[in-house]
Coordinates of C-alpha atoms and ligand atoms in Angstrom, one line a residue:
M970 CA 0.0 0.0 0.0
T971 CA 1.0 3.6 -0.6
S972 CA -0.2 6.0 2.0
I973 CA -1.2 9.4 0.6
A974 CA -2.4 12.5 2.4
V975 CA -4.0 15.4 0.5
I976 CA -3.8 18.7 2.4
G977 CA -6.7 20.9 1.0
P978 CA -9.1 18.7 -1.0
G979 CA -10.8 21.7 -2.6
A980 CA -11.4 22.0 -6.4
I981 CA -8.0 20.6 -7.5
G982 CA -7.1 18.6 -4.3
G983 CA -10.5 17.0 -4.4
T984 CA -10.2 16.2 -8.1
L985 CA -6.8 14.6 -7.6
A986 CA -7.9 12.8 -4.4
G987 CA -11.0 11.5 -6.2
W988 CA -8.9 9.9 -8.9
L989 CA -6.2 8.6 -6.5
S990 CA -9.0 6.9 -4.4
Q991 CA -9.8 4.8 -7.4
V992 CA -6.5 3.0 -7.2
P993 CA -6.8 0.0 -4.9
D994 CA -3.1 0.3 -3.8
N995 CA -3.5 3.9 -2.6
E996 CA -4.5 4.5 1.1
M997 CA -6.0 8.0 1.1
T998 CA -6.3 10.5 3.9
L999 CA -7.8 13.9 3.4
C1000 CA -6.5 16.7 5.7
V1001 CA -9.2 19.3 5.8
R1002 CA -10.0 22.6 7.3
T1003 CA -13.8 22.4 6.7
P1004 CA -15.1 18.8 7.6
I1005 CA -16.5 16.7 4.7
D1006 CA -18.4 13.4 4.8
R1007 CA -17.2 12.2 1.4
L1008 CA -15.8 13.3 -2.0
V1009 CA -18.1 13.5 -4.9
V1010 CA -16.3 14.6 -8.2
E1011 CA -18.2 15.1 -11.4
V1012 CA -15.7 14.1 -14.1
P1013 CA -15.5 15.3 -17.7
D1014 CA -17.5 12.3 -19.2
G1015 CA -20.4 13.3 -16.9
S1016 CA -20.0 10.4 -14.6
V1017 CA -19.3 10.8 -10.9
V1018 CA -16.3 9.6 -8.9
E1019 CA -17.2 9.0 -5.3
A1020 CA -14.9 8.2 -2.4
T1021 CA -15.0 8.0 1.3
P1022 CA -11.4 8.3 2.4
R1023 CA -10.3 8.9 6.0
V1024 CA -10.8 12.6 6.8
L1025 CA -8.7 14.4 9.5
V1026 CA -9.5 17.9 10.8
D1027 CA -6.8 18.0 13.5
P1028 CA -3.1 18.0 12.4
D1029 CA -2.2 16.3 15.8
A1030 CA -4.1 13.2 14.6
A1031 CA -2.0 12.9 11.5
K1032 CA 0.8 10.3 11.1
P1033 CA 3.7 10.1 8.6
V1034 CA 2.7 9.0 5.1
D1035 CA 4.6 8.0 1.9
W1036 CA 3.2 11.0 -0.1
V1037 CA 1.8 14.3 0.8
L1038 CA 0.0 16.4 -1.8
A1039 CA -0.1 20.0 -0.6
V1040 CA -3.0 21.6 -2.6
T1041 CA -4.1 24.6 -0.6
K1042 CA -4.1 28.0 -2.2
T1043 CA -0.6 29.6 -2.1
Y1044 CA -1.8 32.1 0.6
D1045 CA -2.7 29.1 2.9
T1046 CA 0.7 27.5 2.8
Q1047 CA 1.6 28.6 6.3
S1048 CA -1.5 27.2 7.8
A1049 CA -0.8 23.9 5.9
A1050 CA 2.6 23.8 7.6
R1051 CA 1.1 22.2 10.8
W1052 CA -0.1 19.3 8.7
I1053 CA 3.3 18.9 7.0
E1054 CA 5.1 18.7 10.4
R1055 CA 2.9 15.7 11.4
L1056 CA 2.8 14.0 8.0
L1057 CA 6.5 14.2 7.2
G1058 CA 8.5 11.1 8.0
P1059 CA 12.1 10.3 7.0
T1060 CA 11.1 9.1 3.5
T1061 CA 7.9 11.1 2.9
S1062 CA 7.8 13.0 -0.5
V1063 CA 5.7 16.1 -0.9
A1064 CA 4.1 17.2 -4.1
V1065 CA 3.4 20.9 -4.1
V1066 CA 0.4 21.3 -6.4
Q1067 CA -0.2 25.0 -6.7
N1068 CA -0.1 27.8 -9.2
G1069 CA 2.8 30.1 -9.7
V1070 CA 6.5 29.5 -10.1
E1071 CA 7.7 29.6 -6.5
H1072 CA 6.7 26.0 -5.3
M1073 CA 10.2 25.2 -4.1
D1074 CA 10.7 28.5 -2.3
R1075 CA 7.3 28.3 -0.5
F1076 CA 8.1 24.9 1.0
A1077 CA 11.9 25.4 1.5
D1078 CA 11.6 25.7 5.3
L1079 CA 9.1 22.7 5.6
V1080 CA 10.4 19.9 3.4
P1081 CA 13.9 18.8 2.3
R1082 CA 14.5 20.0 -1.3
E1083 CA 15.2 16.6 -2.7
R1084 CA 11.8 15.3 -1.5
T1085 CA 9.8 18.3 -2.8
L1086 CA 8.1 18.0 -6.2
P1087 CA 6.6 21.1 -7.8
V1088 CA 3.5 20.3 -9.8
I1089 CA 1.6 22.4 -12.2
V1090 CA -2.1 21.6 -12.9
D1091 CA -3.9 22.8 -15.9
I1092 CA -7.3 21.3 -15.2
P1093 CA -10.3 23.6 -14.7
A1094 CA -12.2 22.5 -11.6
E1095 CA -14.7 24.2 -9.3
R1096 CA -16.1 23.4 -5.9
S1097 CA -19.8 23.9 -5.3
A1098 CA -19.7 22.9 -1.6
P1099 CA -17.1 21.2 0.6
G1100 CA -16.3 17.8 -0.9
R1101 CA -18.4 18.5 -4.0
I1102 CA -16.3 19.2 -7.1
K1103 CA -16.8 19.5 -10.9
Q1104 CA -13.8 18.7 -13.0
R1105 CA -14.6 20.6 -16.2
R1106 CA -12.3 18.8 -18.6
H1107 CA -9.2 16.6 -18.7
G1108 CA -6.0 18.6 -18.8
D1109 CA -2.3 18.6 -17.9
V1110 CA -0.7 17.7 -14.7
I1111 CA 3.0 18.4 -15.1
A1112 CA 6.0 17.6 -12.9
P1113 CA 9.7 17.6 -13.5
A1114 CA 11.2 14.4 -15.0
G1115 CA 13.3 12.3 -12.6
D1116 CA 12.8 9.7 -10.0
L1117 CA 10.5 11.7 -7.7
G1118 CA 8.3 12.8 -10.7
A1119 CA 8.1 9.2 -12.0
R1120 CA 7.0 8.0 -8.5
F1121 CA 4.3 10.7 -8.4
A1122 CA 3.1 9.8 -11.9
R1123 CA 2.7 6.1 -10.8
L1124 CA 0.3 7.1 -8.0
F1125 CA -2.3 7.8 -10.8
E1126 CA -1.6 4.7 -12.9
G1127 CA -4.9 3.1 -14.1
T1128 CA -6.9 6.3 -13.7
Q1129 CA -8.0 8.8 -16.3
L1130 CA -5.6 11.4 -14.9
A1131 CA -2.2 11.2 -16.5
V1132 CA 0.9 13.0 -15.2
T1133 CA 3.3 14.5 -17.8
L1134 CA 7.0 14.6 -16.9
T1135 CA 9.1 17.3 -18.4
D1136 CA 12.8 18.1 -18.6
D1137 CA 11.9 21.9 -18.7
F1138 CA 9.6 22.4 -15.8
L1139 CA 10.6 26.1 -15.6
S1140 CA 9.1 26.8 -19.0
A1141 CA 6.0 24.7 -18.2
A1142 CA 5.4 26.7 -15.0
W1143 CA 5.9 30.0 -16.8
R1144 CA 3.7 29.0 -19.6
K1145 CA 0.9 28.3 -17.1
L1146 CA 1.8 31.6 -15.4
A1147 CA 1.2 33.5 -18.6
L1148 CA -2.3 32.0 -18.8
N1149 CA -2.9 32.7 -15.1
S1150 CA -1.6 36.3 -15.2
A1151 CA -4.0 37.2 -18.0
G1152 CA -6.9 35.6 -16.0
V1153 CA -6.6 38.6 -13.6
V1154 CA -9.0 40.4 -15.9
N1155 CA -11.7 38.0 -14.8
A1156 CA -11.2 39.0 -11.2
L1157 CA -11.0 42.7 -12.2
T1158 CA -14.3 42.6 -14.2
R1159 CA -15.9 40.0 -11.9
K1160 CA -16.8 38.1 -15.1
P1161 CA -16.0 34.5 -16.1
A1162 CA -14.0 33.3 -19.1
G1163 CA -16.5 34.5 -21.7
I1164 CA -15.3 38.1 -21.1
A1165 CA -12.4 37.3 -23.4
R1166 CA -14.9 37.7 -26.3
N1167 CA -14.8 41.4 -25.7
E1168 CA -12.0 42.5 -28.1
K1169 CA -10.7 45.3 -25.8
V1170 CA -10.5 42.8 -22.9
A1171 CA -8.8 40.3 -25.2
A1172 CA -6.2 42.9 -26.2
L1173 CA -5.6 43.6 -22.5
M1174 CA -5.2 39.9 -21.7
R1175 CA -2.7 39.6 -24.6
A1176 CA -0.7 42.5 -23.3
I1177 CA -0.6 41.2 -19.7
A1178 CA 0.5 37.8 -20.9
A1179 CA 3.2 39.4 -23.1
E1180 CA 4.7 41.1 -19.9
T1181 CA 4.7 37.7 -18.2
V1182 CA 6.4 36.1 -21.2
E1183 CA 9.1 38.7 -21.3
V1184 CA 9.9 38.3 -17.6
G1185 CA 9.7 34.5 -17.9
N1186 CA 12.3 34.5 -20.7
A1187 CA 14.5 36.8 -18.6
V1188 CA 14.6 34.2 -15.8
G1189 CA 15.4 31.3 -18.1
A1190 CA 12.1 30.0 -19.4
K1191 CA 11.8 29.4 -23.1
L1192 CA 8.5 30.9 -24.1
P1193 CA 7.5 31.7 -27.7
D1194 CA 6.3 35.1 -28.8
T1195 CA 3.1 33.5 -29.9
L1196 CA 2.2 32.6 -26.3
P1197 CA 0.1 35.7 -25.6
D1198 CA -2.1 34.9 -28.6
E1199 CA -2.4 31.2 -27.4
V1200 CA -3.4 32.5 -24.0
V1201 CA -6.3 34.5 -25.4
A1202 CA -7.3 31.6 -27.7
R1203 CA -7.5 29.4 -24.6
Y1204 CA -9.9 31.7 -22.8
L1205 CA -12.0 32.0 -26.0
A1206 CA -12.1 28.2 -26.2
S1207 CA -13.2 27.7 -22.6
A1208 CA -16.8 27.5 -21.5
P1209 CA -18.0 31.1 -21.2
D1210 CA -19.2 30.5 -17.7
S1211 CA -16.0 28.9 -16.5
V1212 CA -14.7 30.7 -13.3
N1213 CA -11.0 30.8 -12.6
S1214 CA -9.8 30.4 -9.0
L1215 CA -8.8 34.1 -8.7
L1216 CA -12.3 35.2 -9.6
A1217 CA -13.9 32.5 -7.4
D1218 CA -11.9 33.8 -4.5
R1219 CA -12.8 37.4 -5.2
L1220 CA -16.5 36.6 -5.5
A1221 CA -16.4 34.7 -2.2
N1222 CA -14.5 37.5 -0.4
R1223 CA -11.5 35.2 0.2
P1224 CA -7.9 36.3 -0.1
M1225 CA -6.6 35.9 -3.7
E1226 CA -3.4 34.3 -5.1
L1227 CA -2.6 37.7 -6.6
D1228 CA 1.0 37.7 -5.5
A1229 CA 1.6 34.2 -6.9
R1230 CA 0.0 35.0 -10.2
N1231 CA 0.7 38.7 -11.0
G1232 CA 2.8 40.1 -8.1
I1233 CA 5.6 37.6 -9.0
V1234 CA 5.7 39.1 -12.5
V1235 CA 6.1 42.6 -11.1
R1236 CA 8.7 41.5 -8.6
L1237 CA 10.9 39.6 -11.0
G1238 CA 10.3 42.2 -13.7
A1239 CA 11.8 44.8 -11.4
R1240 CA 14.8 42.6 -10.7
H1241 CA 15.5 42.2 -14.4
G1242 CA 14.8 45.8 -15.4
I1243 CA 11.6 44.9 -17.3
A1244 CA 8.5 47.2 -17.0
T1245 CA 5.3 45.3 -16.1
P1246 CA 2.8 48.2 -15.8
L1247 CA -0.3 46.1 -16.6
N1248 CA 0.4 43.4 -14.1
G1249 CA 1.3 46.1 -11.6
M1250 CA -1.9 48.0 -12.2
A1251 CA -4.0 44.8 -11.8
V1252 CA -2.2 44.0 -8.5
A1253 CA -2.7 47.6 -7.2
I1254 CA -6.4 47.7 -8.1
L1255 CA -7.3 44.4 -6.6
E1256 CA -5.2 44.9 -3.5
A1257 CA -7.0 48.2 -3.0
S1258 CA -10.5 46.9 -3.7
Ligands
NAP2372 N1 -9.5 25.5 -9.5 C1 -8.8 25.4 -10.6 O1 -9.4 25.3 -11.7 C2 -7.3 25.4 -10.6 C3 -6.7 25.0 -11.8 C4 -5.3 24.9 -11.8 C5 -4.6 25.2 -10.7 N2 -5.2 25.6 -9.5 C6 -4.4 25.9 -8.3 O2 -4.5 24.8 -7.4 C7 -4.3 25.3 -6.1 C8 -5.5 24.9 -5.3 O3 -6.6 25.6 -5.8 P1 -8.1 25.2 -5.7 O4 -8.9 25.9 -6.7 O5 -8.2 23.7 -5.5 O6 -8.5 25.9 -4.3 P2 -9.8 25.6 -3.3 O7 -10.9 25.0 -4.1 O8 -10.0 26.9 -2.6 O9 -9.2 24.5 -2.3 C9 -8.2 24.8 -1.4 C10 -8.5 23.9 -0.2 O10 -7.5 24.1 0.8 C11 -8.2 24.0 2.0 N3 -7.3 24.5 3.1 C12 -6.9 25.8 3.3 N4 -6.1 25.8 4.4 C13 -6.1 24.6 4.9 C14 -5.5 24.0 6.0 N5 -4.7 24.7 6.9 N6 -5.7 22.7 6.3 C15 -6.4 21.9 5.4 N7 -7.0 22.4 4.3 C16 -6.8 23.7 4.1 C17 -9.4 24.7 1.8 O11 -10.3 24.5 2.9 P3 -11.8 25.1 3.0 O12 -12.7 24.0 2.5 O13 -12.0 25.4 4.5 O14 -11.8 26.3 2.2 C18 -9.9 24.2 0.5 O15 -10.5 22.9 0.6 C19 -4.1 26.8 -6.2 O16 -2.8 27.1 -6.2 C20 -4.8 27.1 -7.5 O17 -4.3 28.3 -8.1 C21 -6.6 25.7 -9.5

């Protein structure tokens, strides 16, 4: 058996935990803040994946496991630390499944570097209630190639969720950041993905993504000049009512991952002498709202 603890079974953590629970060799524990009775994940073919894993609400009740998936929002990393302290044994590996490009930095004080795996997820998922999740479509789950990545990928073997391993995780993470940074317009306008059909908004998204691409390339990612157009095309191709997690947080009056998605572009842009006025404006407006 492989013991796995998912810290934060929200939209993405719940989707991953739902699939992982389908593998007989996986022994699942959900580490939650808000109690849930079971996991119900509506998956892309319209069927429902249901699971009743062990649920813990108190970090003191947790014991070391083989794998931890840390899937809280980036702004909840510190509160997840109490779980990590309890779940981490001498051989535990930790997959940091979060947006942004700072996975390793965020967990540097919590987990040995060689046992930390950064993971990018490009799957749209939404949570309607605690433990109730809709996975909108299949998408990419990307981790760095290597032994740790290969072991993480094996956890999902036999499920409909495949993990892609890449030799250039930096570029993969920045590619996702370009998409996410443009998604700030959804939080600004309080409108779902369909707002990209407005041509002025599409031009703004393209320009925000272009700033991110320039900064990403300056820090070593290899991103094509065509990426901003691809970003807009992605928003145009998504369901018009699809809500990204920044917008979901804003609508629910929760904190937002603004620093991880746009603030980072401004910070690293400043370090490399690259102007990022649009990302900066978005951060300023949302922080002040
Ligand atoms: N949603 C998407 O479509 C999507 C797509 C790609 C990437 N991502 C990224 O994936 C990451 C997770 O996002 P999400 O959308 O899954 O967020 P989410 O739905 O808000 O889920 C986060 C979960 O973490 C839980 N949590 C917070 N602090 C905790 C703690 N101390 N102990 C235990 N649980 C805790 C929350 O509990 P409560 O139930 O109490 O709120 C919630 O269940 C983010 O970095 C996001 O940007 C999301």
